[in-house]
Tab-separated table of C-alpha atoms in Angstrom:
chain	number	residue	atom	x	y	z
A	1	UNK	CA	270.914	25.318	48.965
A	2	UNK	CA	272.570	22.288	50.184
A	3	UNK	CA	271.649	18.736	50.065
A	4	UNK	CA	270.436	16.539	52.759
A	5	UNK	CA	269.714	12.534	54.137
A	6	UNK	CA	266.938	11.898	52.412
A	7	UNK	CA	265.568	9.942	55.259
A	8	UNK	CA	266.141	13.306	56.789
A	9	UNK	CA	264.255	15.400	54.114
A	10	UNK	CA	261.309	12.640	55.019
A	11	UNK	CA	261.421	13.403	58.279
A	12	UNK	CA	261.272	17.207	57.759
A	13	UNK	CA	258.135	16.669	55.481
A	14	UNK	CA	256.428	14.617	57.651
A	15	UNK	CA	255.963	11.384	55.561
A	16	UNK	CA	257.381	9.235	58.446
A	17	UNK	CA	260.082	8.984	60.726
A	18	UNK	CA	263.700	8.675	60.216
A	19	UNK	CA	263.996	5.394	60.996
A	20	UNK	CA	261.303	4.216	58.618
A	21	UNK	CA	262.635	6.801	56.095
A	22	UNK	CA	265.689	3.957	55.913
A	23	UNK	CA	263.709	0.865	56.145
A	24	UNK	CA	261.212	2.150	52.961
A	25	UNK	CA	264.834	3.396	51.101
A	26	UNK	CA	266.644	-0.236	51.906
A	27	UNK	CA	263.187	-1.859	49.840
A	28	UNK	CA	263.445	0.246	46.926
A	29	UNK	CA	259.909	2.391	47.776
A	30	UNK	CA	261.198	5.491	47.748
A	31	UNK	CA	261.920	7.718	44.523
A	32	UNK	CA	263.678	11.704	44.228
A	33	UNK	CA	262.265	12.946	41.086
A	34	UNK	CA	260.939	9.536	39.858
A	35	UNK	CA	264.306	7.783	40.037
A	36	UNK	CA	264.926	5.000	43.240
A	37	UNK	CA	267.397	6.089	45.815
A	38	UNK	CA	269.711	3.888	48.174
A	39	UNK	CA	270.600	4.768	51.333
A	40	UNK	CA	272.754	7.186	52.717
A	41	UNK	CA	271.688	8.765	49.156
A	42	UNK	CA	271.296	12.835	49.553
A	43	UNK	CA	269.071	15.628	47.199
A	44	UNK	CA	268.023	19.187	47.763
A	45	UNK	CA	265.065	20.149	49.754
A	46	UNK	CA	262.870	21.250	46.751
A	47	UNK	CA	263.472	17.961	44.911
A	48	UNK	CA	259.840	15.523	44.783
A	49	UNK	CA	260.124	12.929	47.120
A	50	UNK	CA	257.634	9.863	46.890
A	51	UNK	CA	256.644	6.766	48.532
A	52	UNK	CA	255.520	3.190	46.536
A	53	UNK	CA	252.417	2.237	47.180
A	54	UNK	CA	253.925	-0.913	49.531
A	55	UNK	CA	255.268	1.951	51.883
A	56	UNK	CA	251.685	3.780	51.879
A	57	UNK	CA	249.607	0.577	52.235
A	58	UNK	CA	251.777	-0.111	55.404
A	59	UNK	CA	251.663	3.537	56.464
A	60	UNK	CA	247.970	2.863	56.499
A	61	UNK	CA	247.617	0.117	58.644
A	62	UNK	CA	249.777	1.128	61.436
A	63	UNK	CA	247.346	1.995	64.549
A	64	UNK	CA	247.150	5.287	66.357
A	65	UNK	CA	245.693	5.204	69.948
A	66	UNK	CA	243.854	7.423	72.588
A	67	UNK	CA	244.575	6.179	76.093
A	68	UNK	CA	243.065	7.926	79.377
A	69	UNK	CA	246.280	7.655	81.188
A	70	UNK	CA	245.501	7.546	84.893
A	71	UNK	CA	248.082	8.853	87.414
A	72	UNK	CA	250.592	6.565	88.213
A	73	UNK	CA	251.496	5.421	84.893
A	74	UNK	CA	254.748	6.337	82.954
A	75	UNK	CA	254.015	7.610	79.622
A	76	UNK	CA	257.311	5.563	78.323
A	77	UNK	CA	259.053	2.601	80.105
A	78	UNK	CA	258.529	1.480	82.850
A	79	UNK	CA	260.611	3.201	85.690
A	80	UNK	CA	260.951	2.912	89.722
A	81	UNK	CA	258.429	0.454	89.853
A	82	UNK	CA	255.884	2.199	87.927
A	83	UNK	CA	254.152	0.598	85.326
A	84	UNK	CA	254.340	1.795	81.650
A	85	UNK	CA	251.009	3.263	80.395
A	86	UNK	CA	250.935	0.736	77.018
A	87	UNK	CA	250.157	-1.979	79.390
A	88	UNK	CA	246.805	-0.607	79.704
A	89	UNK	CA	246.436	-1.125	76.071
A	90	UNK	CA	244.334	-4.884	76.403
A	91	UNK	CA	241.112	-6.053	74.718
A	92	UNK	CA	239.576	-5.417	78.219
A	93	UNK	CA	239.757	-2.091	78.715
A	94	UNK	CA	239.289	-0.996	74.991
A	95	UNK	CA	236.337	1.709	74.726
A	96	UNK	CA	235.292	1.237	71.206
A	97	UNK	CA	234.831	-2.885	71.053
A	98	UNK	CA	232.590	-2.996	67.719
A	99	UNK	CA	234.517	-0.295	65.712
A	100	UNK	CA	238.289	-1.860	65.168
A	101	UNK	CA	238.969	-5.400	66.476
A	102	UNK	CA	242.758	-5.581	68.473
A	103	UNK	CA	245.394	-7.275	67.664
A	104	UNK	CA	248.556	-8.136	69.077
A	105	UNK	CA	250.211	-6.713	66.297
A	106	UNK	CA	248.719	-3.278	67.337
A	107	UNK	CA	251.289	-3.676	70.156
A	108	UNK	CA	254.444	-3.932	67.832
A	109	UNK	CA	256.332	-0.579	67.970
A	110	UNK	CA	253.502	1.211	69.401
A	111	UNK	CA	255.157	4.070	71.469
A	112	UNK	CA	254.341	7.218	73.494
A	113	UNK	CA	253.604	10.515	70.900
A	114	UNK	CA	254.497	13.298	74.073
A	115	UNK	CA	254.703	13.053	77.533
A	116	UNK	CA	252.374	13.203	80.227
A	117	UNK	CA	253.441	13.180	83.770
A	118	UNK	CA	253.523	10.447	85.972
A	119	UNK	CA	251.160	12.503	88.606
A	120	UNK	CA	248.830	13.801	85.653
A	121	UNK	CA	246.148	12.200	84.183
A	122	UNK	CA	244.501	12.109	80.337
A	123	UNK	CA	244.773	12.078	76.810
A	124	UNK	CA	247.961	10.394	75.895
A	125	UNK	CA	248.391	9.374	72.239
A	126	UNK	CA	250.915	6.107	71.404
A	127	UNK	CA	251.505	5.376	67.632
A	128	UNK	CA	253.046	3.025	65.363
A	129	UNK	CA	252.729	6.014	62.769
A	130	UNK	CA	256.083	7.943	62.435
A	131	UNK	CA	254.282	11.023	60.431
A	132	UNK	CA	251.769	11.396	63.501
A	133	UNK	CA	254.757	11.453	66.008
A	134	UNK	CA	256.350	13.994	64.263
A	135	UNK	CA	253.923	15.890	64.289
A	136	UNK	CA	252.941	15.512	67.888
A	137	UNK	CA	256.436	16.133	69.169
A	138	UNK	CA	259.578	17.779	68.641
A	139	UNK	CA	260.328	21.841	69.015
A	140	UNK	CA	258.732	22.553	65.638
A	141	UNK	CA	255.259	21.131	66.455
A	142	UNK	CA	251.736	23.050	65.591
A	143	UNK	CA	249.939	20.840	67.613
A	144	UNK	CA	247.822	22.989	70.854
A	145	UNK	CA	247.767	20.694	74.520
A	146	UNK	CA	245.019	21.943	76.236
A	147	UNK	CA	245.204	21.083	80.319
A	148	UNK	CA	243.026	21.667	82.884
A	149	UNK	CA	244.589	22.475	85.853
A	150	UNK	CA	243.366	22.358	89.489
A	151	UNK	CA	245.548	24.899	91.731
A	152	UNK	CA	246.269	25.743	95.682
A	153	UNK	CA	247.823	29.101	97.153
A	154	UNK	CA	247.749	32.847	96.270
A	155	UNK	CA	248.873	33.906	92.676
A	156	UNK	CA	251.015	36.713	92.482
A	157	UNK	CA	249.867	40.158	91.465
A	158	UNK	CA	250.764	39.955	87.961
A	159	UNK	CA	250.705	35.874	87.955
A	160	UNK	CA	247.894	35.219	85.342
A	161	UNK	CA	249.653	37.611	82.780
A	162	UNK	CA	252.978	36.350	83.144
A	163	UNK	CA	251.219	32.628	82.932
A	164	UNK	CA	250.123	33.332	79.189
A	165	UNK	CA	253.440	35.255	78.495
A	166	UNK	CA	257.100	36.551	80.182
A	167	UNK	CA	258.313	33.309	81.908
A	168	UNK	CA	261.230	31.782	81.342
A	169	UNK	CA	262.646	27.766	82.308
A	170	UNK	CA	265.480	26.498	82.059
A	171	UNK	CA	267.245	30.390	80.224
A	172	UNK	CA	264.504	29.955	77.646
A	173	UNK	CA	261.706	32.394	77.360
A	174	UNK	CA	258.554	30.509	76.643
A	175	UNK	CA	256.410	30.872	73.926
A	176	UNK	CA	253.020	32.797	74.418
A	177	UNK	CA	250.638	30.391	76.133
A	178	UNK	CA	246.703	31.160	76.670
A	179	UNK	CA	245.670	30.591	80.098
A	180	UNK	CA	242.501	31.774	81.918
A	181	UNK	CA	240.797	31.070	85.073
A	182	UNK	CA	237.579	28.489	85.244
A	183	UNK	CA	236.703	29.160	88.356
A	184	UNK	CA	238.695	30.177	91.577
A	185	UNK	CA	241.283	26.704	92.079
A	186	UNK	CA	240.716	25.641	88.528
A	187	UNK	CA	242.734	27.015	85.270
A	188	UNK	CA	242.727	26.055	81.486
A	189	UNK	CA	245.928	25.952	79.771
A	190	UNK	CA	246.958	26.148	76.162
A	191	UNK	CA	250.339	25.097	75.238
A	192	UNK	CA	252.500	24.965	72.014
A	193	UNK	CA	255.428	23.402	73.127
A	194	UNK	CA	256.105	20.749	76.032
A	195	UNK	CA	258.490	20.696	78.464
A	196	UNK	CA	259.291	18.778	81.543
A	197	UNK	CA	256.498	19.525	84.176
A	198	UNK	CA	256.148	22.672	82.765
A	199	UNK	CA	252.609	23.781	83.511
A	200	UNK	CA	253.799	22.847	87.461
A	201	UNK	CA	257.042	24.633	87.205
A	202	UNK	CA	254.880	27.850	85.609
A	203	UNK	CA	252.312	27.731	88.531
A	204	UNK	CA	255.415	27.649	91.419
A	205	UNK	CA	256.912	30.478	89.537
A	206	UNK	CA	253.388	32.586	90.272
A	207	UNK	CA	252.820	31.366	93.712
A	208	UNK	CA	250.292	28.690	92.901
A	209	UNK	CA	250.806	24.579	93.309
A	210	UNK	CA	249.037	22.153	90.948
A	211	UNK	CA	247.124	19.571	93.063
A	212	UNK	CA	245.448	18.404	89.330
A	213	UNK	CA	246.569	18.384	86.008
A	214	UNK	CA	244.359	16.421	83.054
A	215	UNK	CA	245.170	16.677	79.420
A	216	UNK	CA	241.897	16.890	77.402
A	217	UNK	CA	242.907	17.979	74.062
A	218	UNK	CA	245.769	17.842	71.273
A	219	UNK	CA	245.004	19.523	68.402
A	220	UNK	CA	241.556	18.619	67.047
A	221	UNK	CA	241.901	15.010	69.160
A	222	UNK	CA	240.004	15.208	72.447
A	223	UNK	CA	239.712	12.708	75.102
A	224	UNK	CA	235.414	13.166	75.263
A	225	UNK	CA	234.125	10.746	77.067
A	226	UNK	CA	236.555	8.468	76.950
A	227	UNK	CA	237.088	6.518	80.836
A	228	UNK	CA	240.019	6.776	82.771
A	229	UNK	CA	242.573	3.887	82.124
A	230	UNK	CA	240.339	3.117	78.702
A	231	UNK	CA	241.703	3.681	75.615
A	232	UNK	CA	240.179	3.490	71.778
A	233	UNK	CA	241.757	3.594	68.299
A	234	UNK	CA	242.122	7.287	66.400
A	235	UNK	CA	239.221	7.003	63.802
A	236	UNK	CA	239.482	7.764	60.486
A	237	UNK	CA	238.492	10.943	59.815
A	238	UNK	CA	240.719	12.244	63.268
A	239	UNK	CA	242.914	14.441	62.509
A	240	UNK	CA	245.613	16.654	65.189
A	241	UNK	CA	246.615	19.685	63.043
């Protein structure tokens, strides 16, 4: 067993991101078997990690939120003239007024958790949470997508099989998805993994094209009744895995 970062080991755990793995080490809130580290400091895997209760309080009161991305928005910067999907993240078009008041703040490192396409629409999470990110993105994630998808054109013989397992992108198999029809243009897809376009690139590769693609679910999070280009704050009890 060899040692590690332990910003890394952090990371790997899911108590936050890298990045804030440093900035909790640099202010002394952060102890390997009870004694403070520094950074750059390294210890095994199996050694106890654990956070001061400064680094939890502000774990706590960093915001998670649920937009209804509509199409036309970039999940991430803005790009080509599009306009990133945080700017629809104003006191005006928040859903759930008389629950958690906004603030500007709320804005401050807030960032896209996954992509969704410019072209697709729905649940798009952005965070200031680094253990919620992780888990959220990143080959290694347990968190389901579920799409529904809104086809045109004849599938192949074999096309719905192959859909929920034996295609590849890119030279990499893909893992087993579960996909079924809801009625004769309209399919549900559920992913564990995320890659660019990849429910459109799986439909060309079966003869289909995807005229409409909406994201209702992540894990346990679903988008509801939420309005398109509203958005609301993660409640408490919300949990993705």
């Amino acid at each position: 067993m060899e040692k590690a970062r332990i910003s890394k080991l952090m990371s790997e755990k899911g108590m936050c991101s890298r990045r804030e793995a440093d900035a909790y080490i640099e202010r002394g809130w952060v102890k390997v078997d009870g004694r403070v580290v520094g950074l750059g400091d390294k210890a095994y895997p199996n050694q106890t990690i654990t956070l001061d209760k400064m680094a939890q309080a502000r774990q706590t009161a960093r915001v998670t939120i649920i937009l209804n991305k509509p199409v036309g928005y970039v999940s991430g910067q803005a790009e080509s003239g599009y306009r990133p999907a945080a700017s629809l993240i104003t006191p005006e078009r928040q859903f759930d007024k008389g629950r958690q008041r906004f603030e500007a703040g709320h804005l401050r490192g807030l960032a896209p958790a996954g992509r969704l396409d410019i072209d697709s629409q729905g649940l798009l999470v952005l965070t200031q949470d680094g253990r919620i990110a992780k888990q959220l993105i990143g080959e290694d994630s347990e968190v389901e997508k579920e799409y529904l998808v809104r086809v045109e054109g004849r599938i192949i013989g074999n096309g719905l099989s192959l859909l929920n397992h034996g295609l590849t992108l890119d030279g990499q198999a893909l893992r087993p998805a579960e996909v079924s029809w809801l009625n004769d243009d309209q399919l549900k897809f559920i992913l564990h993994e995320g890659k660019k376009r990849q429910i459109r690139r799986m439909c060309e590769l079966v003869g289909l094209k995807v005229v409409g693609l909406k994201r209702v679910r992540m894990g346990n999070v679903t988008l509801a009744d939420l309005p398109v280009g509203q958005w609301r704050y993660l409640k408490g009890h919300e949990r993705f895995l």
